[in-house]
PDB file of C-alpha atoms and ligand atoms in Angstrom:
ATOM      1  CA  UNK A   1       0.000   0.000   0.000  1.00 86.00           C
ATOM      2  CA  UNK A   2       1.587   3.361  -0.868  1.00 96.00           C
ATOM      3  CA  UNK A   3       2.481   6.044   1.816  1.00 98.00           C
ATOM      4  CA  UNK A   4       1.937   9.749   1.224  1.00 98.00           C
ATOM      5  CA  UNK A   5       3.094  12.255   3.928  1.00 98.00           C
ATOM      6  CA  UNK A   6       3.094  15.648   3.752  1.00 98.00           C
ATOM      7  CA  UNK A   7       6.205  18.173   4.105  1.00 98.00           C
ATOM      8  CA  UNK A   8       6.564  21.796   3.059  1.00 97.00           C
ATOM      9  CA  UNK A   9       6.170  23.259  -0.093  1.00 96.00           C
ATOM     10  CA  UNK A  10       9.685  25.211   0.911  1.00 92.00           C
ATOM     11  CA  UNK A  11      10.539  24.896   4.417  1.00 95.00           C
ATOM     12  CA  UNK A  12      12.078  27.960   6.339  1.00 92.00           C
ATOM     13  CA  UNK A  13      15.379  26.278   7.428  1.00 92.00           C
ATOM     14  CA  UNK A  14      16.035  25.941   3.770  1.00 93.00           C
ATOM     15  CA  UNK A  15      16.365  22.144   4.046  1.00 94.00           C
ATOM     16  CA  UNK A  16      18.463  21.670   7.247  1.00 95.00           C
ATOM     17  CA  UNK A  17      16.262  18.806   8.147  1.00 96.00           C
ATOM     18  CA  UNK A  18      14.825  20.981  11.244  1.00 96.00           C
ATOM     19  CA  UNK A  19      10.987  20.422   9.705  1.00 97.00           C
ATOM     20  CA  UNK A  20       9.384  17.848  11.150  1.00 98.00           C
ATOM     21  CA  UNK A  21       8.731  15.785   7.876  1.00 98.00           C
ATOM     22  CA  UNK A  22      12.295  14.549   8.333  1.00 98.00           C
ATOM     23  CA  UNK A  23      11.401  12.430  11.339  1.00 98.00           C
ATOM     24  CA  UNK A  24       9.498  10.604   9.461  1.00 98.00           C
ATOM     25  CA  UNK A  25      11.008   9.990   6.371  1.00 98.00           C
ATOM     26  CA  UNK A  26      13.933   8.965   8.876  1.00 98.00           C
ATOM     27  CA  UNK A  27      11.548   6.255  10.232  1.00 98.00           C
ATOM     28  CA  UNK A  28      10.435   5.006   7.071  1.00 98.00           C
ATOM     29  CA  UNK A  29      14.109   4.991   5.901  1.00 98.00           C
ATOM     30  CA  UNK A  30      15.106   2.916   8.606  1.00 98.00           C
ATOM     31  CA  UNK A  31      12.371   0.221   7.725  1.00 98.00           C
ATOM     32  CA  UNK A  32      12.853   0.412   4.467  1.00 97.00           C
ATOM     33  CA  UNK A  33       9.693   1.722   3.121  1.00 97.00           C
ATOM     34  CA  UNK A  34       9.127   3.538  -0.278  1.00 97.00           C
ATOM     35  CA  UNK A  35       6.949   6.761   0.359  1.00 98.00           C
ATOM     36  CA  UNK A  36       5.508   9.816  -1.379  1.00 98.00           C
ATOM     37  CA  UNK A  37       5.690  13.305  -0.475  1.00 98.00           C
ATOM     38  CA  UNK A  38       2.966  15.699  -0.616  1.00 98.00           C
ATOM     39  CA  UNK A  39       3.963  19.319  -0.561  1.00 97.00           C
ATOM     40  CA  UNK A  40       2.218  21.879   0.871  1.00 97.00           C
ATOM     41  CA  UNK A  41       2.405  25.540   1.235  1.00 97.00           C
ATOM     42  CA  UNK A  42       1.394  27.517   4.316  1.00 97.00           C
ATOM     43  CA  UNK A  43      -2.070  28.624   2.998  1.00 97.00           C
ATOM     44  CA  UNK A  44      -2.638  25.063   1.544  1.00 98.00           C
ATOM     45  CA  UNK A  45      -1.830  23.903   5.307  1.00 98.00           C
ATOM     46  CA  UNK A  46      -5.458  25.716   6.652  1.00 98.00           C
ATOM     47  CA  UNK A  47      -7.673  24.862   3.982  1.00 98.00           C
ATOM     48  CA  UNK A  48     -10.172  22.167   4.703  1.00 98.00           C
ATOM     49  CA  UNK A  49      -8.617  19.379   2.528  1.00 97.00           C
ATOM     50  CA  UNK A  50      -5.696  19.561   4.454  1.00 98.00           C
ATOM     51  CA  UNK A  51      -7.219  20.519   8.057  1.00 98.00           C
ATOM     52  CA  UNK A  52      -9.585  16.969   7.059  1.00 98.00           C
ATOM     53  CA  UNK A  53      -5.876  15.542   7.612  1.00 98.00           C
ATOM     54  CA  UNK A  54      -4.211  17.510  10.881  1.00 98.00           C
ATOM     55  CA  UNK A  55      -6.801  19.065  12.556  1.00 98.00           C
ATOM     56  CA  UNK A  56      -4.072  21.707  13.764  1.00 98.00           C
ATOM     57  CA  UNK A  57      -3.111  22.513   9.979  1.00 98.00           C
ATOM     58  CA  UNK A  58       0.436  21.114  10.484  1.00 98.00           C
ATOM     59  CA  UNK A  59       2.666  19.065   8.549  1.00 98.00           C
ATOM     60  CA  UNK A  60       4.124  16.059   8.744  1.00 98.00           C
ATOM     61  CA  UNK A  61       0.294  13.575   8.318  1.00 98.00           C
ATOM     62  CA  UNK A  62       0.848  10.178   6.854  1.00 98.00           C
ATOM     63  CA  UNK A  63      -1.443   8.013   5.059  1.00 98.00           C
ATOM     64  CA  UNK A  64      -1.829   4.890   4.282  1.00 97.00           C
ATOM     65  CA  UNK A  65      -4.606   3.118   2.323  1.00 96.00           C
ATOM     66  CA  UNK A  66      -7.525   4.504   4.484  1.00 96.00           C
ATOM     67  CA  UNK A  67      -5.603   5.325   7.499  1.00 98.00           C
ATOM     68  CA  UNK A  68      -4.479   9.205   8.304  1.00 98.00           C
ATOM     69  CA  UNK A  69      -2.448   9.686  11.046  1.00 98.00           C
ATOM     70  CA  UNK A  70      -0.967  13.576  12.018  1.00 98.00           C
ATOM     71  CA  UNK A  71       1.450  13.868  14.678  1.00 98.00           C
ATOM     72  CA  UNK A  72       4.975  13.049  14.422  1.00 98.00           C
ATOM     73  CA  UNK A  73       5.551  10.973  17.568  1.00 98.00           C
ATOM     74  CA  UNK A  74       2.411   8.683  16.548  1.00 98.00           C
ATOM     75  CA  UNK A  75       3.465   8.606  13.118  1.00 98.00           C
ATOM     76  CA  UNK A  76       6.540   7.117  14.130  1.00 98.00           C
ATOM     77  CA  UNK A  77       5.333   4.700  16.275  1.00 98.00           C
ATOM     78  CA  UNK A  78       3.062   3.626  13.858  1.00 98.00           C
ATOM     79  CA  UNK A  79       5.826   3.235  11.633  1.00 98.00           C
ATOM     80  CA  UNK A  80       8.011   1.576  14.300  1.00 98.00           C
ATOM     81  CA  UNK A  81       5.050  -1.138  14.824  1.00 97.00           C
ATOM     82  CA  UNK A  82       4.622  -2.170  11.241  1.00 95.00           C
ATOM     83  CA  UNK A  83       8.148  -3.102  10.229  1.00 95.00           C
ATOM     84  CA  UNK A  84      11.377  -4.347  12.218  1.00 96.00           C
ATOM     85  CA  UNK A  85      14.039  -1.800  12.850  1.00 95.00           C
ATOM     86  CA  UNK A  86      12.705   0.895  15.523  1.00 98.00           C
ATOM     87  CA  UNK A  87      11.489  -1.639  18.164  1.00 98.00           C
ATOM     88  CA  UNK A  88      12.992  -4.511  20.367  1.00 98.00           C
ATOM     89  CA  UNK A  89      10.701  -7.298  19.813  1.00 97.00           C
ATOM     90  CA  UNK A  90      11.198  -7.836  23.861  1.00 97.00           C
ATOM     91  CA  UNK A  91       8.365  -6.494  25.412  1.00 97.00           C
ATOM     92  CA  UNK A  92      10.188  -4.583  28.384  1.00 98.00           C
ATOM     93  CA  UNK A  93      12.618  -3.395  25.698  1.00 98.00           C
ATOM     94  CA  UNK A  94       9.974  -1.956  23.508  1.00 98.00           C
ATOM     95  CA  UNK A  95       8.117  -0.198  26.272  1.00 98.00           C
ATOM     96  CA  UNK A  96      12.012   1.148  27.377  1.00 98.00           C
ATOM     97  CA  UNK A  97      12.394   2.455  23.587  1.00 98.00           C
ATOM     98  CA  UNK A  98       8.853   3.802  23.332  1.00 98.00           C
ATOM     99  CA  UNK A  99       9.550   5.518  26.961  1.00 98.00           C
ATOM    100  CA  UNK A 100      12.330   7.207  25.519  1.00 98.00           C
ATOM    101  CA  UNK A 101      10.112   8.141  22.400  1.00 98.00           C
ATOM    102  CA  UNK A 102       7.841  10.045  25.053  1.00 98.00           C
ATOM    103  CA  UNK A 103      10.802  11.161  26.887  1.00 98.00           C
ATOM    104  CA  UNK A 104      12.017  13.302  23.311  1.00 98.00           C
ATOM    105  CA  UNK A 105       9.077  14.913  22.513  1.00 98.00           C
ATOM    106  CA  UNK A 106       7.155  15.462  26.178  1.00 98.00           C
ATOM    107  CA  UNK A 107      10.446  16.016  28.523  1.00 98.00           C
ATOM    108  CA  UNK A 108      13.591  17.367  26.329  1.00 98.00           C
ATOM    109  CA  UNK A 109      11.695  19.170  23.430  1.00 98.00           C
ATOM    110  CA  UNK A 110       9.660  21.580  25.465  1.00 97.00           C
ATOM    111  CA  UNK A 111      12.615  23.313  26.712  1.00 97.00           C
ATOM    112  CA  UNK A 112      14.242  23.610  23.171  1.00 97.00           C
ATOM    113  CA  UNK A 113      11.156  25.089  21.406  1.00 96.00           C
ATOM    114  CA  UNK A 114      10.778  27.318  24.283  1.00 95.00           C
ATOM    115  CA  UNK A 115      14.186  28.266  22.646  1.00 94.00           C
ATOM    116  CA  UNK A 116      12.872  29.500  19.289  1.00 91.00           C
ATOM    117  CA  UNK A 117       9.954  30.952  20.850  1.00 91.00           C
ATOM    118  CA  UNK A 118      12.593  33.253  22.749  1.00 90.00           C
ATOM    119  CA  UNK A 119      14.726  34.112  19.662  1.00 88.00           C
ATOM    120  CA  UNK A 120      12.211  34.309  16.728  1.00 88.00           C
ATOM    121  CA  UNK A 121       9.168  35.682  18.338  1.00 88.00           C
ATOM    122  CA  UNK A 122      10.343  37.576  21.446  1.00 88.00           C
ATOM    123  CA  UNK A 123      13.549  38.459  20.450  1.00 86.00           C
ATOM    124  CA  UNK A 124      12.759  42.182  20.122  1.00 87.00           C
ATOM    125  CA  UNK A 125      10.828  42.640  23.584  1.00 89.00           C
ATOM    126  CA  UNK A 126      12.567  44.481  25.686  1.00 86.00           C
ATOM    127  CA  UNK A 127      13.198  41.856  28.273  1.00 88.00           C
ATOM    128  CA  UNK A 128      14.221  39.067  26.004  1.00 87.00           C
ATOM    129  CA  UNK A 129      17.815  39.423  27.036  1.00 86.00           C
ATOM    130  CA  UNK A 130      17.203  38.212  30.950  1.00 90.00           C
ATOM    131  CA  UNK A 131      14.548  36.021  29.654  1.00 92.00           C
ATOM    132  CA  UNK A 132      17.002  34.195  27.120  1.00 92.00           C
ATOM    133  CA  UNK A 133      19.879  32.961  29.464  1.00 92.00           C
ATOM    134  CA  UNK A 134      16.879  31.085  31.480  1.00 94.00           C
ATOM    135  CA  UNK A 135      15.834  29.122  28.712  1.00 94.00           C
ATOM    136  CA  UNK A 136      19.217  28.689  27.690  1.00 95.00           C
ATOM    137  CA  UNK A 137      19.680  27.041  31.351  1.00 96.00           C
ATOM    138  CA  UNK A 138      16.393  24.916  31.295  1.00 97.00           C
ATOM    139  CA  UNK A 139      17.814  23.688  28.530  1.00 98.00           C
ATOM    140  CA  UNK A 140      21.229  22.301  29.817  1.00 98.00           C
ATOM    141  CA  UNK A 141      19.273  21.047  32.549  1.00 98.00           C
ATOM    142  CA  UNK A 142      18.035  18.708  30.810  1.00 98.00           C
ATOM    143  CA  UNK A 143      21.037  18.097  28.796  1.00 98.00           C
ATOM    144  CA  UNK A 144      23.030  17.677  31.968  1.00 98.00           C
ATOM    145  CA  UNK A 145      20.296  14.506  33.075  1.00 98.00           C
ATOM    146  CA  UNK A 146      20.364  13.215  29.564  1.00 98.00           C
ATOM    147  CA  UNK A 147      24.042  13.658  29.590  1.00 98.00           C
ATOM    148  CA  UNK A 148      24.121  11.484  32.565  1.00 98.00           C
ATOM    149  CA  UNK A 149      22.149   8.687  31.598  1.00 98.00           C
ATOM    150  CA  UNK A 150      23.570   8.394  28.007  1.00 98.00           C
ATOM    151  CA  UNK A 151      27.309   8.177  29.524  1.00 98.00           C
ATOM    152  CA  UNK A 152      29.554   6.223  26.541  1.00 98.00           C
ATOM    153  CA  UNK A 153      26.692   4.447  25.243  1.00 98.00           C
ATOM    154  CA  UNK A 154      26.336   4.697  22.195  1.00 98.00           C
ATOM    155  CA  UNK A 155      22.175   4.429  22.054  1.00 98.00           C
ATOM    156  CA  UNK A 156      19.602   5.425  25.224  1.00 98.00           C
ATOM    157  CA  UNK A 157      18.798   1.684  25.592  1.00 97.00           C
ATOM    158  CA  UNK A 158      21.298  -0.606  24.225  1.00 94.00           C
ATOM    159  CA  UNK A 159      20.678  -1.110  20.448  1.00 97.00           C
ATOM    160  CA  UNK A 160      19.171   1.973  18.025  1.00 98.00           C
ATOM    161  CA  UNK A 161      15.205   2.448  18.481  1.00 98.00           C
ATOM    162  CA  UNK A 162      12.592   4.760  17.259  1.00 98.00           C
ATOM    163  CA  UNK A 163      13.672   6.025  21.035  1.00 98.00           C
ATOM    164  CA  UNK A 164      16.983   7.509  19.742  1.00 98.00           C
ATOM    165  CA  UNK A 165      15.743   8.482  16.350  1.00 98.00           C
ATOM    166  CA  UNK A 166      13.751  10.630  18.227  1.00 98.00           C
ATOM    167  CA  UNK A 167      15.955  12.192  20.420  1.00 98.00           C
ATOM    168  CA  UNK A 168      18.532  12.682  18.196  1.00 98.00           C
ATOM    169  CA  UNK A 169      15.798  14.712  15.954  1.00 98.00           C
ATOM    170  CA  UNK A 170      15.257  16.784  18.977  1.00 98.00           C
ATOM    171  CA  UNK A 171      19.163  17.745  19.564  1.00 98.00           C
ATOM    172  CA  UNK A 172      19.505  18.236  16.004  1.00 97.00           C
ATOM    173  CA  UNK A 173      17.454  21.244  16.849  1.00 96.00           C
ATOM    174  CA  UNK A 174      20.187  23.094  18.831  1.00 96.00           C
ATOM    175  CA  UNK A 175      23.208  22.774  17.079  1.00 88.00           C
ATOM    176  CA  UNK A 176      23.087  26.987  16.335  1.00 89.00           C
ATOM    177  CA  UNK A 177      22.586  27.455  19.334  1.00 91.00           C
ATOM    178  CA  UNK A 178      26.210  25.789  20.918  1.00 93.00           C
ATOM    179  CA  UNK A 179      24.584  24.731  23.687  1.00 96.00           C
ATOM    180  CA  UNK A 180      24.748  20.805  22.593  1.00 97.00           C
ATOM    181  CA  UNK A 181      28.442  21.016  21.925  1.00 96.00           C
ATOM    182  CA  UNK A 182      28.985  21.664  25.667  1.00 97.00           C
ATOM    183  CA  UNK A 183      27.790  18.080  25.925  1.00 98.00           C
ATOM    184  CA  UNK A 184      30.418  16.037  23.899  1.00 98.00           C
ATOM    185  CA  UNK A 185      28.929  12.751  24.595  1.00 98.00           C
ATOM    186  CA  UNK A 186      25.683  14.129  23.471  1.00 98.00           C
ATOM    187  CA  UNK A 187      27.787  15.433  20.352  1.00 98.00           C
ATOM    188  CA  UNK A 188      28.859  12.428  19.731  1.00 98.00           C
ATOM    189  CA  UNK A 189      25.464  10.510  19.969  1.00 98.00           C
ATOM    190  CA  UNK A 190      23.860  13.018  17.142  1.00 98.00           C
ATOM    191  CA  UNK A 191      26.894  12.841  15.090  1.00 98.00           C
ATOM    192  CA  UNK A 192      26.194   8.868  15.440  1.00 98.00           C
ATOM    193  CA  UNK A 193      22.195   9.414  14.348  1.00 98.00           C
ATOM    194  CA  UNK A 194      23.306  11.352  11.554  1.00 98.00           C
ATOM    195  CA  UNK A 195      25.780   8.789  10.304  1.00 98.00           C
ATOM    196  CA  UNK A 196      23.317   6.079   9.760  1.00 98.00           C
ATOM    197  CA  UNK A 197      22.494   5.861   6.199  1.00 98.00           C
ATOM    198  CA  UNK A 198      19.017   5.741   6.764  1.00 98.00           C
ATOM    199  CA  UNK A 199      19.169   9.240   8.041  1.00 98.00           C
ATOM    200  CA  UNK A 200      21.262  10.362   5.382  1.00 98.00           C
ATOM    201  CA  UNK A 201      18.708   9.008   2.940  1.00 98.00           C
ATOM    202  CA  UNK A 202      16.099  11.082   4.228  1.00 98.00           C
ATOM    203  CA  UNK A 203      17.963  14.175   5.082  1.00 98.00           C
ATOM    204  CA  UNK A 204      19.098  14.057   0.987  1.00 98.00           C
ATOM    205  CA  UNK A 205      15.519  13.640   0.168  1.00 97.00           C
ATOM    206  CA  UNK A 206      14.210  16.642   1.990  1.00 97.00           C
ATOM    207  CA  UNK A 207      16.938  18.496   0.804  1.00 96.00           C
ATOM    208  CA  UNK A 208      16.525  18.075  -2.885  1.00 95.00           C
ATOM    209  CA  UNK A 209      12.939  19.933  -2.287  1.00 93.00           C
ATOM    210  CA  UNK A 210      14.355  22.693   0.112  1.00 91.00           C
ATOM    211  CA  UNK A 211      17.832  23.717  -1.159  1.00 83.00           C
ATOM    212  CA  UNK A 212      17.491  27.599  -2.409  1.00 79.00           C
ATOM    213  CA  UNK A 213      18.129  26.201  -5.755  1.00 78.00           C
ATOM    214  CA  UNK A 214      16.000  23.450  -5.875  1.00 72.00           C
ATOM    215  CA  UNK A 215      12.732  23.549  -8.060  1.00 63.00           C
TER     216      UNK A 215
HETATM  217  N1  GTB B   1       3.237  18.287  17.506  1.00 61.67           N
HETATM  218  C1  GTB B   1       3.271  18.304  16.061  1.00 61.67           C
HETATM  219  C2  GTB B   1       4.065  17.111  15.535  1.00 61.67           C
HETATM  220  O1  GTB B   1       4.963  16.658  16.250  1.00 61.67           O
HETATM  221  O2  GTB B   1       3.781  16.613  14.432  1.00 61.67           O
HETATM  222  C3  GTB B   1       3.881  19.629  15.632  1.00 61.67           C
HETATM  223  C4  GTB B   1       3.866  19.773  14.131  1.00 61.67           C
HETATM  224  C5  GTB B   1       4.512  21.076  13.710  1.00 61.67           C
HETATM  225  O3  GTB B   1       4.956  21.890  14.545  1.00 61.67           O
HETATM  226  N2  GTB B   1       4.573  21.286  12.399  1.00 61.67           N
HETATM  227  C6  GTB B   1       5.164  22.492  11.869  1.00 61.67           C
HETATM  228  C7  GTB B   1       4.127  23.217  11.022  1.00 61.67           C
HETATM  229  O4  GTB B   1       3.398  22.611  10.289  1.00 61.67           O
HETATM  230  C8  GTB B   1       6.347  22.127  10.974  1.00 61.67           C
HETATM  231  S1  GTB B   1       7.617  21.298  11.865  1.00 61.67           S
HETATM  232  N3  GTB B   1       4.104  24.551  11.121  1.00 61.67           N
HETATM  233  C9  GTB B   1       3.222  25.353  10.332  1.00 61.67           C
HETATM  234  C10 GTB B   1       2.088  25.903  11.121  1.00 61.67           C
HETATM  235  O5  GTB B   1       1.920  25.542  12.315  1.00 61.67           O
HETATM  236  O6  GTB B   1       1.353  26.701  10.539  1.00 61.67           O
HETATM  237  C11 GTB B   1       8.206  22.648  12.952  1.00 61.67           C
HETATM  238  C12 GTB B   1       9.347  23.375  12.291  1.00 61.67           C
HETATM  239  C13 GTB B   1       9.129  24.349  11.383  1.00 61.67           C
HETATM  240  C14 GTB B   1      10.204  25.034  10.818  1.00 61.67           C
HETATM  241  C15 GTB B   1      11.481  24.714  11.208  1.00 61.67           C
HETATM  242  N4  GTB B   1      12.583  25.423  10.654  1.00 61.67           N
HETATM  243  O7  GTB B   1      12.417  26.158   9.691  1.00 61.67           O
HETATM  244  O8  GTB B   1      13.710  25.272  11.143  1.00 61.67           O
HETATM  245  C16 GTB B   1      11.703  23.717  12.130  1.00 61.67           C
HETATM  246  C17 GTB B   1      10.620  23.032  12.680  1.00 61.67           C
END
């Protein structure tokens, strides 16, 4: 049955692989799976055909046959389910690897896109500069914990999972920022995530629709 997600038409990172699309097309990389993309510009994203998709008017969605699914972390475990790759087939190993799915997007995210939010949209206020350095430091918090808990492994729970692909998404979002390369382990563990061809698969394929000269 064919997949279809959807990405941006052009996304604003210029095809740095920040949009969430690439999660996805990560997963399906890693399991092998031939997919189509649907692009989609920002108006495109509120009209009803789409908002009959992602009720928020968001990309990535995913469908397959008659199944629609928005959402990136239930995309991906949706994708993790179908096919071997992202899961343990142990039970208390998958529910580890799907913990640290939840522990990505719910627990080390927030403080990241709190990040943006401080640059992009408050960046002018006049108290963005005493705001900044506290979201900078909820930040390494968290990096500090995750820091701990990684130590030299080389995954979060033994081999790769839809866990790590995760997280390593998530990090990927503050490399501007220098705050991750305080945490050379953690450094090390994205630099792993991005070496697997899978991801480079789906980081090439994003880019060939993003790059300023593309299209
Ligand atoms: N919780 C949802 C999920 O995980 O799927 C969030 C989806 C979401 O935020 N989608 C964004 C979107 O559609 C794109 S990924 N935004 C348009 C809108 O809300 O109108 C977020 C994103 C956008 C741009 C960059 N960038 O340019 O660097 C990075 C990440």
């Amino acid at each position: 049955m064919t997949i279809a997600i959807t990405a941006f038409e052009r996304s604003p990172d210029g095809g740095k692989g920040l949009a969430r699309d690439t999660r996805v097309r990560w997963a399906l990389e890693e399991t092998g799976q031939p997919y189509e993309v649907h692009l989609v510009s920002f108006a495109e994203m509120k009209e009803r055909r789409h908002l009959a998709l992602h009720p928020f008017g968001q990309i990535p969605t995913y469908e397959e046959g008659d199944l629609a699914l928005f959402e990136t972390g239930a995309i991906v475990l949706h994708i993790a389910e179908q096919r071997a790759g992202l899961l343990p087939e142990v039970r208390n190993a998958r529910a580890r690897a799907i913990t640290w799915m939840f522990a990505a997007l719910n627990t080390v995210e927030p403080p990241i896109l709190d990040l943006q939010t401080a640059i992009i949209a408050e960046g002018g206020r006049p108290w963005s500069h005493e705001r900044l350095p506290l979201v900078m430091d909820r930040i390494r918090a968290r990096l500090h914990q995750l820091s701990a808990r990684l130590g030299d492994a080389d995954w979060l729970d033994d081999a790769f999972s839809a866990g790590d692909l995760l997280m390593v998404s998530v990090l990927l979002r503050l490399r501007t920022s220098g705050i991750l390369a305080e945490f050379p382990n953690l450094t090390a563990y994205v630099a792993r995530g991005e070496a697997r061809p899978a991801y480079q698969r789906a980081f090439a394929a994003q880019l060939a629709m993003n790059a300023p000269s593309a299209g």
